[in-house]
Coordinates of C-alpha atoms in Angstrom, one line a residue:
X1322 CA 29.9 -47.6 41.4
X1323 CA 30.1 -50.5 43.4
X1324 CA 30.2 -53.2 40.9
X1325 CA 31.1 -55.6 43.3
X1326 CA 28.2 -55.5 45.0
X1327 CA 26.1 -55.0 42.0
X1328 CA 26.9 -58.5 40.8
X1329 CA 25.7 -59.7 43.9
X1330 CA 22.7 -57.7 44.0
X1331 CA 21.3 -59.0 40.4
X1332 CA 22.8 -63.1 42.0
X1333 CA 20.5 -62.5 45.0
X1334 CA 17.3 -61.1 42.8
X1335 CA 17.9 -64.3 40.6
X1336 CA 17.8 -66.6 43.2
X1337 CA 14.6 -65.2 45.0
X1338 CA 12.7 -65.6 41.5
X1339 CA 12.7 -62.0 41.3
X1340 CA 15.5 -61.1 37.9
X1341 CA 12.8 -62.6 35.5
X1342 CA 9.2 -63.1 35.5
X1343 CA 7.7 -66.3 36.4
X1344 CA 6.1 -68.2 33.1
X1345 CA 2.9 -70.1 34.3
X1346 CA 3.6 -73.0 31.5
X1347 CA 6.5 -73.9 32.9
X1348 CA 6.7 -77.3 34.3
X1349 CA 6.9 -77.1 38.0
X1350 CA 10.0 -77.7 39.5
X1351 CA 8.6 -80.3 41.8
X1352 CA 8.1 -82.5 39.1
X1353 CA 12.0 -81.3 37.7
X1354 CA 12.9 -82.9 41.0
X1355 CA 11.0 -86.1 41.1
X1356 CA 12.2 -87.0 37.7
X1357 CA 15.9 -86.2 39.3
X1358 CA 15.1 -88.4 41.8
X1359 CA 14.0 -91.1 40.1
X1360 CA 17.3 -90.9 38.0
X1361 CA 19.7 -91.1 41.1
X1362 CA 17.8 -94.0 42.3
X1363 CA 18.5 -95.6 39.1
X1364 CA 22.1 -94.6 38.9
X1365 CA 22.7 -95.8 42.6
X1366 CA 20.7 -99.8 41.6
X1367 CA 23.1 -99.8 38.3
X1368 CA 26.7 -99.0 40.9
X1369 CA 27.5 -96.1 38.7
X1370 CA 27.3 -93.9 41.4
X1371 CA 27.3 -94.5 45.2
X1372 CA 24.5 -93.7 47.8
X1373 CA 26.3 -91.3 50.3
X1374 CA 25.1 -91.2 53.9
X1375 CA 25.8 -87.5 53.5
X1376 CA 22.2 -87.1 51.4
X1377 CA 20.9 -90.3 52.6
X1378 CA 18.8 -89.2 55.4
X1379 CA 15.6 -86.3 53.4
X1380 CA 13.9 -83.8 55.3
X1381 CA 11.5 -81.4 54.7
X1382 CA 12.8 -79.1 57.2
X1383 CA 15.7 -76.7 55.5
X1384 CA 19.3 -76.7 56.2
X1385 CA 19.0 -72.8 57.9
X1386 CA 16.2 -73.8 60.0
X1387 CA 13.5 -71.8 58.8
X1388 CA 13.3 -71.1 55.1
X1389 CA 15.4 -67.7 54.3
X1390 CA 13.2 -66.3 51.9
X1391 CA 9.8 -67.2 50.1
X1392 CA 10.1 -68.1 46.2
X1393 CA 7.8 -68.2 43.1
X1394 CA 5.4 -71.1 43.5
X1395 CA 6.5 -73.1 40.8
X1396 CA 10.2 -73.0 42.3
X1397 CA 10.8 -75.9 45.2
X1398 CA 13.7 -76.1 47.8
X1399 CA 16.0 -79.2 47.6
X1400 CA 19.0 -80.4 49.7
X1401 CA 22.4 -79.6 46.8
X1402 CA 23.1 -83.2 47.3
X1403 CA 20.0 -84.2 45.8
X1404 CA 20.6 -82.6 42.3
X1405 CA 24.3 -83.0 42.6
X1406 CA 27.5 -85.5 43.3
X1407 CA 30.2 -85.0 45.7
X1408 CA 33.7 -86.3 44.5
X1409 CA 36.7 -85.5 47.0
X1410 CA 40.3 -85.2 45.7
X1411 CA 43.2 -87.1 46.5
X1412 CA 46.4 -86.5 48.1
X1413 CA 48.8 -86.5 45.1
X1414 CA 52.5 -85.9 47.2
X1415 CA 54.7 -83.2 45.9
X1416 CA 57.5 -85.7 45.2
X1417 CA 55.5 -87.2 42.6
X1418 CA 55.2 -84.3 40.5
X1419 CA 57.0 -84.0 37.0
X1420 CA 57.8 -81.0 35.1
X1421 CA 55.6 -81.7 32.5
X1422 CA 52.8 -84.4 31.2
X1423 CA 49.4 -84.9 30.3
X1424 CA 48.6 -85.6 33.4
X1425 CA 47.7 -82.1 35.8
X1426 CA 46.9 -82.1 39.1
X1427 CA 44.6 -79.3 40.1
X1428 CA 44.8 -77.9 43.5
X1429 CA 43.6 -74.9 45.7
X1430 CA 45.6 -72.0 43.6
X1431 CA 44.4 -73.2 40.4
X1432 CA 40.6 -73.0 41.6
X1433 CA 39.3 -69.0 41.3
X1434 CA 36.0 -67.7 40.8
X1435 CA 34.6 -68.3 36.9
X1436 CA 38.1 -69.1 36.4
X1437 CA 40.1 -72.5 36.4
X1438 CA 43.8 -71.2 36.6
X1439 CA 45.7 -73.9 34.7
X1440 CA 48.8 -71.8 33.5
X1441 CA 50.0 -70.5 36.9
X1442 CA 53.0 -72.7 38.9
X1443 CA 51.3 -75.9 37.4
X1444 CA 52.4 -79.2 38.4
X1445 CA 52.1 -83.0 36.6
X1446 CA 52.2 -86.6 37.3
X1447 CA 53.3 -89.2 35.3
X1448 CA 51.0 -91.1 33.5
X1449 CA 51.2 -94.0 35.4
X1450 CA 50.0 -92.0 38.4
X1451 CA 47.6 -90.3 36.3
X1452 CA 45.9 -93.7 35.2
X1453 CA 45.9 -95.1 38.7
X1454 CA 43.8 -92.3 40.0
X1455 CA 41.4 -92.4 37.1
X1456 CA 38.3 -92.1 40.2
X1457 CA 39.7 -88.3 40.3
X1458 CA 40.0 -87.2 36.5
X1459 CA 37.8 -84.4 36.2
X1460 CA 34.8 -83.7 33.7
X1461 CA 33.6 -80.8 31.7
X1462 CA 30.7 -79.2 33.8
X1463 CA 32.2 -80.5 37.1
X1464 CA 31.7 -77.5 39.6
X1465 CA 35.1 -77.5 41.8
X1466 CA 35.2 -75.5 45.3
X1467 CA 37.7 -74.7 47.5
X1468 CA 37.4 -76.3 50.8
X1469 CA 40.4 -74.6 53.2
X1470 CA 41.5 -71.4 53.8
X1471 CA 42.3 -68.5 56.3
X1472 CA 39.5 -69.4 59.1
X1473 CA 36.7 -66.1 59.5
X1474 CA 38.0 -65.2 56.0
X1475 CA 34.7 -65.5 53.3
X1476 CA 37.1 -64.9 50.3
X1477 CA 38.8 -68.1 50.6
X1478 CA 35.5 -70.2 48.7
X1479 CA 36.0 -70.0 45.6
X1480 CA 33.7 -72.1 42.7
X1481 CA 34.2 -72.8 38.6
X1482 CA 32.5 -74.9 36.1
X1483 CA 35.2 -76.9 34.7
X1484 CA 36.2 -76.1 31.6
X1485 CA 36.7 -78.3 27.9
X1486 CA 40.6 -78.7 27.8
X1487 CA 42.7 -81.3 26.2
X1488 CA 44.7 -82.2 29.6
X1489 CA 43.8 -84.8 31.9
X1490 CA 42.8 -82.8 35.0
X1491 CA 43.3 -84.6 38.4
X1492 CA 42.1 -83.4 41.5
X1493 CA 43.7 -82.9 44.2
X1494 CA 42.8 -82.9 48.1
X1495 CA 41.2 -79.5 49.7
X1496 CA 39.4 -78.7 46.2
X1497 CA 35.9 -80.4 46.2
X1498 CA 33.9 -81.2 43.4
X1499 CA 30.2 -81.2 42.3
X1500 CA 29.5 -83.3 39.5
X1501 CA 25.9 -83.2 37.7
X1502 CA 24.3 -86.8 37.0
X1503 CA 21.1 -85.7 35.7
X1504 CA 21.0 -83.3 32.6
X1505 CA 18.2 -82.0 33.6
X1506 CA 20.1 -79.6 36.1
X1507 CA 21.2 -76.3 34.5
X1508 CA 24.9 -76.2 35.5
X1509 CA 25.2 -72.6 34.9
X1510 CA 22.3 -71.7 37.1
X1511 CA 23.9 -74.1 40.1
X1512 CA 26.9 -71.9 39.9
X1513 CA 25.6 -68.6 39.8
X1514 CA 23.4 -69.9 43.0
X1515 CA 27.0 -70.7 44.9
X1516 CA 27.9 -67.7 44.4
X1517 CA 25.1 -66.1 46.2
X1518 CA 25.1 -64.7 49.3
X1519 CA 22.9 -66.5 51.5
X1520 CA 24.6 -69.6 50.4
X1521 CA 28.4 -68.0 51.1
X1522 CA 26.3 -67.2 54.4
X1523 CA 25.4 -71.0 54.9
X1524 CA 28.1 -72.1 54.0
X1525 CA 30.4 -70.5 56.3
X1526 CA 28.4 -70.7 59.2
X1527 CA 29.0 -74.5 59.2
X1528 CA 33.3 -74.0 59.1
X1529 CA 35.8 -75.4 60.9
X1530 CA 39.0 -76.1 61.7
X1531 CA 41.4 -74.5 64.4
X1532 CA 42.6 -70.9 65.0
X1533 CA 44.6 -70.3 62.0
X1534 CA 42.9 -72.4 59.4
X1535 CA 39.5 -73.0 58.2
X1536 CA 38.0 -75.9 56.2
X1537 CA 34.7 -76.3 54.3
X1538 CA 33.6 -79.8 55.0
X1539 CA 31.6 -81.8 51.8
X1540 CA 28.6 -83.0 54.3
X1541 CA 27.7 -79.7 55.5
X1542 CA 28.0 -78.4 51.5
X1543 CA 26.0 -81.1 50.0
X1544 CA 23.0 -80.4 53.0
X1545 CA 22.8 -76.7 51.4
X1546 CA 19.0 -76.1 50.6
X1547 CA 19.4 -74.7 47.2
X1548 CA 16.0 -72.8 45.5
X1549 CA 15.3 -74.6 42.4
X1550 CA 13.5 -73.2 39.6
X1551 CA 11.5 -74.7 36.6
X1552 CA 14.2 -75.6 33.9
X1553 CA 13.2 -73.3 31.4
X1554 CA 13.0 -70.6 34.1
X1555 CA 16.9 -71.5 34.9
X1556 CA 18.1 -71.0 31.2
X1557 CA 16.1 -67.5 31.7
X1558 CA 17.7 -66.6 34.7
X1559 CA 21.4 -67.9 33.3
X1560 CA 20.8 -65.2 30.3
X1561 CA 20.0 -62.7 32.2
X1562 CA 22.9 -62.8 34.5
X1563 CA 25.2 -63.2 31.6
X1564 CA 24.2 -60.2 29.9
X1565 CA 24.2 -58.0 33.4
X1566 CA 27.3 -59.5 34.3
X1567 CA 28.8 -58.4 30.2
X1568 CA 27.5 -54.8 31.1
X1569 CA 29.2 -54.3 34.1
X1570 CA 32.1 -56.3 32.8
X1571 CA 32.1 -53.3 30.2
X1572 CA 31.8 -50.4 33.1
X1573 CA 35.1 -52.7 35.0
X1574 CA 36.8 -51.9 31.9
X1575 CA 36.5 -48.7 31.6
X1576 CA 36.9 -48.1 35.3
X1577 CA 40.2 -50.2 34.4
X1578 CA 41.1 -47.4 31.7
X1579 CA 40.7 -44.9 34.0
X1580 CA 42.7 -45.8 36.6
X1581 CA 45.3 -46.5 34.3
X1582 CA 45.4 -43.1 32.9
X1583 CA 45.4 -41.6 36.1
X1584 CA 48.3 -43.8 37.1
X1585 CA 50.0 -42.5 33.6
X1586 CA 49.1 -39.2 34.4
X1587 CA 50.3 -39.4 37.7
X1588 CA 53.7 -40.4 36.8
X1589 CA 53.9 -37.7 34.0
X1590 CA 53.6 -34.8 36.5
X1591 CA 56.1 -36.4 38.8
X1592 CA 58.7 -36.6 35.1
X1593 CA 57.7 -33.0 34.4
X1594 CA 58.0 -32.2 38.5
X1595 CA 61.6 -33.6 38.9
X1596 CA 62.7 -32.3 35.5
X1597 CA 62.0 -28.5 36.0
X1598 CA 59.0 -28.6 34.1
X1599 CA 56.2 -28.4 36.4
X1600 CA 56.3 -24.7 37.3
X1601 CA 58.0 -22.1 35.8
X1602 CA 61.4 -21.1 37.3
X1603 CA 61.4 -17.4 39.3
X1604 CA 64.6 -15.8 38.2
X1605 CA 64.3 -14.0 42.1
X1606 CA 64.9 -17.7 44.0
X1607 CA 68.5 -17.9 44.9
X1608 CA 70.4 -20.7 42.6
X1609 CA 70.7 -23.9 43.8
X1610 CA 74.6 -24.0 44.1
X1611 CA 74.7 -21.3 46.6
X1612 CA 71.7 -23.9 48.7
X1613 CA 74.6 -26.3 48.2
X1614 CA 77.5 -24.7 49.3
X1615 CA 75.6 -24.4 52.2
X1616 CA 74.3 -28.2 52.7
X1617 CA 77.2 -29.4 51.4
X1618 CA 81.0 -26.6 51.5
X1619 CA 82.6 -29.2 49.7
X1620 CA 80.3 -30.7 47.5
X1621 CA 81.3 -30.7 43.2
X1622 CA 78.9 -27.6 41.7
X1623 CA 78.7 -28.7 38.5
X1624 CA 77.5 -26.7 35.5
X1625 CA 76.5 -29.8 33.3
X1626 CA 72.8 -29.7 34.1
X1627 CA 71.6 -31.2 30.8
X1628 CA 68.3 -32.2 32.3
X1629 CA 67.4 -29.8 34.6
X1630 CA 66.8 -25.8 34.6
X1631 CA 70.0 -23.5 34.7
X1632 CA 69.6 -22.8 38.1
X1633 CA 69.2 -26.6 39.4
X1634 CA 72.1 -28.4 40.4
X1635 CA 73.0 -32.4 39.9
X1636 CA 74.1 -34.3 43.4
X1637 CA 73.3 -38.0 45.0
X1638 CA 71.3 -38.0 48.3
X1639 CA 74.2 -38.8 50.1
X1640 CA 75.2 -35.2 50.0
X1641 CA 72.2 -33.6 51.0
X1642 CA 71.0 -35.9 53.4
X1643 CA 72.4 -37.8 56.8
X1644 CA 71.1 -41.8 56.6
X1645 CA 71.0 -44.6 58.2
X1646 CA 69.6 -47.8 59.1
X1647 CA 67.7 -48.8 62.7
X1648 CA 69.2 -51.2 64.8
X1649 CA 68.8 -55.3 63.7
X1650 CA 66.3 -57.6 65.9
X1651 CA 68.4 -59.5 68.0
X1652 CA 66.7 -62.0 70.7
X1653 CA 70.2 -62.2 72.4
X1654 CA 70.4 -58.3 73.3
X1655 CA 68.6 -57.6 76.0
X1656 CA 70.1 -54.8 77.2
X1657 CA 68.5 -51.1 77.4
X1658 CA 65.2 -49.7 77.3
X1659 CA 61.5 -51.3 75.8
X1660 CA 60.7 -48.9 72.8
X1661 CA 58.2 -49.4 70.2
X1662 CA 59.8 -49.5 66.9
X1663 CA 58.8 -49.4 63.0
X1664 CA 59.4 -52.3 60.4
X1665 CA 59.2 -51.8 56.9
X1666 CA 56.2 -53.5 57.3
X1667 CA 54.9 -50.6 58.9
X1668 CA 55.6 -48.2 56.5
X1669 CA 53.5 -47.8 53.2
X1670 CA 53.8 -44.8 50.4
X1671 CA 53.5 -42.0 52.5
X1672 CA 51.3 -43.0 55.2
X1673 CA 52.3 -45.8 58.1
X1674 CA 50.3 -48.6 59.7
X1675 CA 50.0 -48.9 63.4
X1676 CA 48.0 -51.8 63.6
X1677 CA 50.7 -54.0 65.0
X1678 CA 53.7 -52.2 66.5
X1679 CA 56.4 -54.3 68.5
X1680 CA 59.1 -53.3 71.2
X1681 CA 62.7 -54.4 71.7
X1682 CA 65.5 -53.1 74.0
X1683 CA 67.5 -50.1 73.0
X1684 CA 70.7 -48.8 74.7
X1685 CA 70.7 -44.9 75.1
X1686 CA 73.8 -45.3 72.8
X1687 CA 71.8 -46.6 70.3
X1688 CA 68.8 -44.2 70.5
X1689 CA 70.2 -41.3 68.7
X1690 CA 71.1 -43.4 65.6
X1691 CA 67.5 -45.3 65.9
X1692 CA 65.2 -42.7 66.7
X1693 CA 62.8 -41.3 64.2
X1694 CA 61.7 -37.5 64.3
X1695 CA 59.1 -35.2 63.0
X1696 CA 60.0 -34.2 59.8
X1697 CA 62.2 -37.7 58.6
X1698 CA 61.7 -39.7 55.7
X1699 CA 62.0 -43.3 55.6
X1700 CA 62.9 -45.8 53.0
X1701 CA 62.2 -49.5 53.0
X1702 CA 65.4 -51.7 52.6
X1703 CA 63.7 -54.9 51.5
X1704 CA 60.3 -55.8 50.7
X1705 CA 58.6 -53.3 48.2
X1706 CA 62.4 -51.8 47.8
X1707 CA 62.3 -47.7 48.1
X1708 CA 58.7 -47.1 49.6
X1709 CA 59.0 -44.4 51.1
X1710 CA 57.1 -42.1 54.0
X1711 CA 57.5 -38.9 55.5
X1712 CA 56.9 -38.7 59.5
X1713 CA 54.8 -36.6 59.9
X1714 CA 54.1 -36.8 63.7
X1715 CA 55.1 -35.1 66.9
X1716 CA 56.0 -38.0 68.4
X1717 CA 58.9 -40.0 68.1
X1718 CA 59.6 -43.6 67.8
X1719 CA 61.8 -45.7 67.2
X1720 CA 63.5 -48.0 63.5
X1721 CA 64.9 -51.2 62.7
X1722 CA 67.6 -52.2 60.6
X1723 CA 65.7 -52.6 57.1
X1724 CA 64.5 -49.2 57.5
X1725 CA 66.6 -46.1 56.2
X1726 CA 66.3 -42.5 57.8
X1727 CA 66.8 -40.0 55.8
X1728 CA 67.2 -36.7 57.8
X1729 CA 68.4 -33.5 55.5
X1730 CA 71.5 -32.2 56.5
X1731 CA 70.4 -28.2 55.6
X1732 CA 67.1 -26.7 54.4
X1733 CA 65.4 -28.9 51.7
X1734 CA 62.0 -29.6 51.3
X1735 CA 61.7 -33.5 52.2
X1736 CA 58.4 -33.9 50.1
X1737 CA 60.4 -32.7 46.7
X1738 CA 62.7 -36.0 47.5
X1739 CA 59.6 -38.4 48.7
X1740 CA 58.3 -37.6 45.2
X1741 CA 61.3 -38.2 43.7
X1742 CA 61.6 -41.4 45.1
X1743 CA 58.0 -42.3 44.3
X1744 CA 58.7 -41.4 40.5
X1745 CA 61.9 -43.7 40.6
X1746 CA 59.9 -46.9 42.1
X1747 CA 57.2 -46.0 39.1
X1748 CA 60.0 -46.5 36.8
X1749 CA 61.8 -49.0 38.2
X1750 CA 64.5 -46.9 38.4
X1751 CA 65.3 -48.0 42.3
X1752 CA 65.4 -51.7 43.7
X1753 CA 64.7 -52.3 39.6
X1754 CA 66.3 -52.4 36.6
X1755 CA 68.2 -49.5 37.2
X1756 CA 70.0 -50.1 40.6
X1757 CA 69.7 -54.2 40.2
X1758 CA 69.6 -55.1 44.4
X1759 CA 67.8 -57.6 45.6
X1760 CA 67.7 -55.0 48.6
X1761 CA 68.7 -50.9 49.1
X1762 CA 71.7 -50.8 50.8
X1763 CA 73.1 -47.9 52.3
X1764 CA 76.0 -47.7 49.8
X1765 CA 73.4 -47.4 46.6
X1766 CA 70.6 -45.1 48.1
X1767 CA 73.6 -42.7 49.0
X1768 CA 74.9 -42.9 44.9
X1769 CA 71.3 -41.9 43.9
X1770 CA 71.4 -39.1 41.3
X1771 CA 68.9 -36.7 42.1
X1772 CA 68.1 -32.9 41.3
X1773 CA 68.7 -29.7 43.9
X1774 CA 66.1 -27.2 42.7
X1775 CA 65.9 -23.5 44.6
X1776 CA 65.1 -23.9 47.9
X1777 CA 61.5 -21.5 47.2
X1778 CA 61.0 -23.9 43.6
X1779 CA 61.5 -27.2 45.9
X1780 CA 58.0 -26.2 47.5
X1781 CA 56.3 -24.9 44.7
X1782 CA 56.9 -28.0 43.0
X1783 CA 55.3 -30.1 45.9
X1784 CA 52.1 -28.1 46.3
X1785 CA 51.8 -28.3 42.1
X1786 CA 52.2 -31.9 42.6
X1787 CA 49.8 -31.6 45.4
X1788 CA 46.9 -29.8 43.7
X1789 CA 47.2 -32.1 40.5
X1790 CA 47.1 -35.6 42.5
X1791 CA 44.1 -34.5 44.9
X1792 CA 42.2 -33.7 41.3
X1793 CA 43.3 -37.6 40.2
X1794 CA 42.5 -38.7 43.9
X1795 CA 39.0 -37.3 43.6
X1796 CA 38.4 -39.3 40.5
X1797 CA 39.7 -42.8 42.2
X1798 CA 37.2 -42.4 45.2
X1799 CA 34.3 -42.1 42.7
X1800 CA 35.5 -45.2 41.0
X1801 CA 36.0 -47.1 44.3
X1802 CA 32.6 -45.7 45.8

């Protein structure tokens, strides 16, 4: 289930009039309106709030152009800057910022959807800052919005009813704010109605702002036509989003649950997989020290396998496979031939991204080092530390320098050791708490203690593994769908 898109389903039913029924003794919300009018004209004569040329200029004649959708009879179109205020931040500069006061600025990051984010990387003024932009202290009920963001990217608007807390929030430039003069404006209903998506739609067909970065300007905002209902139709309509919204809050839960479990039960097979547990052990499949000798003639065979089946054998990748690293992007070095080339950016858990693939020059000395083959696994240096991939292709291409090749030096099954990896990264057993890098370097991905099962056991283990996780994968496409 597609909760996502359920939420918006029951927003877009309760902004057509169509999540509750229409009650025909409800005052009209034309006469809602007048009343709302008649209050910001009196506001504006008594200087306590200011007549903005962005609103100043009515029309009957709707933002969009033609009205989007009919509504209930009783309900009336309006402009959002006739119901509403607009109240820009100010540009607080960084250097002004303490560690800590009663004085918080609020800025872009802090502003998310049905949630003000006051705990995350905050940052203060002093007070004497604080009390000299008093015009941008915030109120409870306030409605903040984010105004810039990746341009053609919808996910950047976010909106949230501000909150009864006992700091003095300031706001800063980029967020805008609605503020409510009239009480006769549900502010709950105004936020669900942002959220819709017709008004996302309006919204964002007004942006600007250059190539990279996109900015939702307060004119175009305020000029929204917004669907207003009666008032006691808005309290309706608030309830009965609030108790959709608290069932499917309830079926996000549980979809949480699940995927946690599956996550859990996920990592338990790859314990059970790596530990000789997974499938039973053939006492026909040769012993893994004689698959050792051969990878390895002078490699330790140890008999202390305290955590692994009789027949396993202890070693560090080192022994059983060749690595290393692609060659380092240097603008200088122009010598050789144009090859395309993977970064770690490239490469995800057991799958690669070819959305963006550069070139550089490569010498034919350097190719044999560099290239990457059918059959090789690759481990991220830096980044998400250890992800790993298998390639898989039967083409080959070439690495850079924060990419490791792993290429075994005998028969092994390279999926046993991409698992192994995997259930290392889960555990923070690599690029964690256990090695302690701020990168995996060469040196301490060839120390890494791993198990040599059978040869014949390797790839049991990895279709096991195989069968179990489509079973789980199954499961995480129904959630997702």
């Amino acid at each position: 289930m597609d909760t996502k898109k359920l939420r918006q389903k029951i927003l877009d039913l309760a902004i057509r009039g169509k999540l509750v029924p229409q009650d025909p003794s409800d005052e009209p919300a034309s006469v809602l309106l007048e009343r709302i009018k008649a209050e910001k004209e009196r506001l504006i004569k008594e200087g306590k709030i200011k007549r903005s040329k962005k609103t100043a200029k009515t029309s009957d004649t709707p933002h969009y152009g033609n009205v989007p959708f009919e509504i209930p009879d009783n309900w009336e179109w309006c402009k959002l800057g006739d119901i509403v205020d607009f109240q820009g931040g100010y540009a607080y500069k960084s250097n002004t910022y303490v560690n800590q006061s009663d004085w918080q600025v609020i800025r872009i990051g802090n502003v998310k959807n049905d949630n003000l984010v006051l705990d995350t990387q905050p940052v203060f003024v002093e007070e004497v800052i604080g009390r000299e932009t008093k015009k941008y202290l915030l109120q409870k009920d306030d409605i903040l919005f984010t105004m810039t963001g990746t341009k053609g990217k919808r996910d950047y608007f976010y909106s949230v009813k501000v909150p009864s807390v006992k700091k003095k929030l300031l706001l800063n430039q980029r967020v805008g704010c609605l503020r409510r003069f009239s009480s006769e404006v549900n502010i709950d209903f105004l936020c669900f109605a942002l959220k819709g998506e017709y008004v996302l739609d309006a919204i964002f067909s007004t942006e600007t702002g250059n190539v990279s970065q996109g900015n939702i300007g307060s004119e175009n905002t305020l000029n929204l036509n917004i669907a207003i209902p009666p008032l006691a139709e808005q309290r309706r309509i608030v309830s009965e989003i609030e108790r959709w919204f608290s069932l499917i809050d309830i079926i996000e839960n549980g979809k949480q649950d699940l995927q946690t479990t599956i996550k859990q039960a996920k990592n338990k097979i790859l314990d059970l997989a790596i530990h000789g547990k997974l499938v039973p052990q053939d006492p026909n499949d040769e012993p893994a020290s004689e698959l050792l000798k051969r990878i390895k003639p002078k490699a330790e065979i140890t008999c202390d396998n305290a955590h692994y089946p009789k027949v396993w054998q202890k070693t560090i990748l080192g022994d059983i496979f060749n690595h290393n690293t692609g060659k380092a992007l240097n603008s200088s070095n122009k010598e050789g031939i144009m090859k395309d080339y993977l970064t770690t950016s490239n490469v995800y858990w057991n799958k690669f991204d070819f959305s963006v693939i550069k070139q550089m020059p490569y010498k034919e000395s350097e190719l044999d080092k560099c290239t990457v083959t059918k059959g090789d696994l690759l481990v991220c240096e830096g980044g998400d530390i250890g992800r790993a991939a298998i390639w898989n292709y039967d083409f080959d291409i070439c690495i850079q320098n924060h990419i490791h090749r792993l290429r075994p030096k005998g028969e092994l099954c390279v999926a046993f050791y991409y698992y192994i990896l995997l259930y290392l990264k889960e555990n923070n057993l690599i690029g964690g708490k256990g090695i302690g890098l701020l990168g995996l370097s060469s040196n301490a991905l060839h120390k890494i203690d791993v198990p040599l099962p059978p040869i014949e056991e390797q790839y049991r283990i990895v279709q096991k593994i195989e069968e179990l996780f489509s079973y789980f994968d199954n499961i995480q496409k129904t959630l997702e769908a």
